[in-house]
Coordinates of C-alpha atoms in Angstrom, one line a residue:
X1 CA 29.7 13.2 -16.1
X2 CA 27.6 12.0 -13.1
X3 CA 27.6 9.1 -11.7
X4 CA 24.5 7.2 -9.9
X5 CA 24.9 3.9 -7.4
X6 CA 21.9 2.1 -6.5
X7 CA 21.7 -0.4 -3.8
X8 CA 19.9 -3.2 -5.0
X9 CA 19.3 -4.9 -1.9
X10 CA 20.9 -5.9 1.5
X11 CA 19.7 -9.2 2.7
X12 CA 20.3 -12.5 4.9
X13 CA 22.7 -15.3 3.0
X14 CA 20.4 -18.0 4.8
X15 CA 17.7 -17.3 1.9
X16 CA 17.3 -17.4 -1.4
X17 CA 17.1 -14.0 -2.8
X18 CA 16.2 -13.5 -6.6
X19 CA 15.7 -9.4 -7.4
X20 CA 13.3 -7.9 -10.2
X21 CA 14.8 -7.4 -13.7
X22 CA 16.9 -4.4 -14.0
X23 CA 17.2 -2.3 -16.9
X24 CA 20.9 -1.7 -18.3
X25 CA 19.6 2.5 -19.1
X26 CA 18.7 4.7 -16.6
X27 CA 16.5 7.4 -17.2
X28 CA 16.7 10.2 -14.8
X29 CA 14.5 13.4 -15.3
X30 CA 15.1 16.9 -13.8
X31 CA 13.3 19.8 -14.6
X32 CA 12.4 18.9 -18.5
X33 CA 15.8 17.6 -19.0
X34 CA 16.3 13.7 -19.3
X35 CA 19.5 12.6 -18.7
X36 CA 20.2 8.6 -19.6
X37 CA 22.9 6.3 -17.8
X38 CA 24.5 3.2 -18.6
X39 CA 25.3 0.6 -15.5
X40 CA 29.1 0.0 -15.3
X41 CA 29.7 -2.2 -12.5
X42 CA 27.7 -4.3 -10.2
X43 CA 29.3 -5.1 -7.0
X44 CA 28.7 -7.8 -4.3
X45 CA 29.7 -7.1 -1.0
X46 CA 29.1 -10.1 1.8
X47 CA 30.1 -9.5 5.2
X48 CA 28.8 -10.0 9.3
X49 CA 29.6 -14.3 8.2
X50 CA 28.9 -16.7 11.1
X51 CA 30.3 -20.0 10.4
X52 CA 31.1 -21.0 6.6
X53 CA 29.5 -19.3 4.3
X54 CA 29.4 -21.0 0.7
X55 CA 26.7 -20.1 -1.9
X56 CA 26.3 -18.7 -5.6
X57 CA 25.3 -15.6 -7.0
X58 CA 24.1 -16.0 -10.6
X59 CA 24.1 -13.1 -13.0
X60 CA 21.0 -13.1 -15.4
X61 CA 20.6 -11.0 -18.7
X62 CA 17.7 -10.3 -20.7
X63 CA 15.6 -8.7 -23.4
X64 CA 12.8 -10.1 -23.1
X65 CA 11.8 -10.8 -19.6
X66 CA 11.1 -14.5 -19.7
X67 CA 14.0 -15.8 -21.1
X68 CA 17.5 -15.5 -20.2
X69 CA 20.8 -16.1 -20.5
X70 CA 23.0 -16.7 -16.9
X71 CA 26.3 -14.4 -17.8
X72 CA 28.3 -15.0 -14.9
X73 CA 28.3 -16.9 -12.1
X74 CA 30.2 -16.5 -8.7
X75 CA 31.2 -18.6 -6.2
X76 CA 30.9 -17.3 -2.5
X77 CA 32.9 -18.9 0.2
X78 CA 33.8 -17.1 3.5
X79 CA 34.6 -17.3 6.8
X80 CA 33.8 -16.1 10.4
X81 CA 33.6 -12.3 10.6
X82 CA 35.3 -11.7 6.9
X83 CA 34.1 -9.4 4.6
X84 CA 34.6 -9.6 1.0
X85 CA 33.5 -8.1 -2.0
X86 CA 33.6 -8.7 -5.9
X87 CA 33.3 -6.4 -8.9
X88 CA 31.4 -7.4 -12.2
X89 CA 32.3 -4.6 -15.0
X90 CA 30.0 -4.1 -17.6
X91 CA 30.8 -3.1 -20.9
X92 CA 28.6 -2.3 -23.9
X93 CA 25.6 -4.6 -22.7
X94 CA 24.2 -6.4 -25.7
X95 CA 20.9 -7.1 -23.1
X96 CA 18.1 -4.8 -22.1
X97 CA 17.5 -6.0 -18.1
X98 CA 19.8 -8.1 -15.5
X99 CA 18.6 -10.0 -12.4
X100 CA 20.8 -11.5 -9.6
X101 CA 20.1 -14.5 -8.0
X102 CA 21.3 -16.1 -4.8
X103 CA 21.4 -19.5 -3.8
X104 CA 23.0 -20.8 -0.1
X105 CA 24.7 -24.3 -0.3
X106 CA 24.2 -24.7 3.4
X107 CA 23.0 -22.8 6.8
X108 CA 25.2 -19.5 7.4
X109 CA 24.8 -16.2 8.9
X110 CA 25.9 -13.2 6.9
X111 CA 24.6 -10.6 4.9
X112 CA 25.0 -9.5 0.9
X113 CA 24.7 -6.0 -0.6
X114 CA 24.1 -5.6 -4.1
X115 CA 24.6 -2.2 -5.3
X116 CA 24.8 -1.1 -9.4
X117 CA 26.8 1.8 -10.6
X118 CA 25.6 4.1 -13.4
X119 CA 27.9 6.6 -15.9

């Protein structure tokens, strides 16, 4: 069974960062043949930190778009140069899309990856 990893986005901590909705199914076609995936996990990887780093990263489901529900949310706190990561496994999503959202508690330097893993 293949397996597909996306990177969502790689960005500055100092912002704000919301990304478009995601669908939970990927559709891949290759010569006639479609081939459908399921996302799995969702990792966050924050490193490069200047100074304190504390924030949250909000993980948003949806069906519809417009509305949603906020399924998980994680606190980020790190230090100079550390990097650290976090996994979010996803099993049998009950949603159609997912968005991630961002928010800085403060004036850091760093950088966060977001990268989706389809089976």
């Amino acid at each position: 069974m293949a397996m597909i990893w996306e990177l969502v986005r790689n960005w500055n901590m100092q912002n704000r960062w919301e990304s478009r909705w995601i669908p939970f199914e990927f559709e891949e076609k290759n010569f006639g043949n479609k081939s459908f995936y399921n996302t799995v996990c969702i990792e966050f990887v924050w490193e490069d930190v200047s100074g304190t780093l504390n924030g949250k990263i909000s993980f948003r489901v949806s069906n519809n778009q417009k509305t949603y529900r906020v399924l998980k949310e994680i606190n980020v706190n790190s230090e100079n140069n550390r990097t650290n990561s976090y996994f979010l496994n996803i099993f049998y999503p009950s949603f159609q899309f997912f968005k991630v959202v961002y928010e800085p508690n403060g004036i850091a330097n760093g950088r966060l990856s977001v990268g989706v893993l389809f089976k």
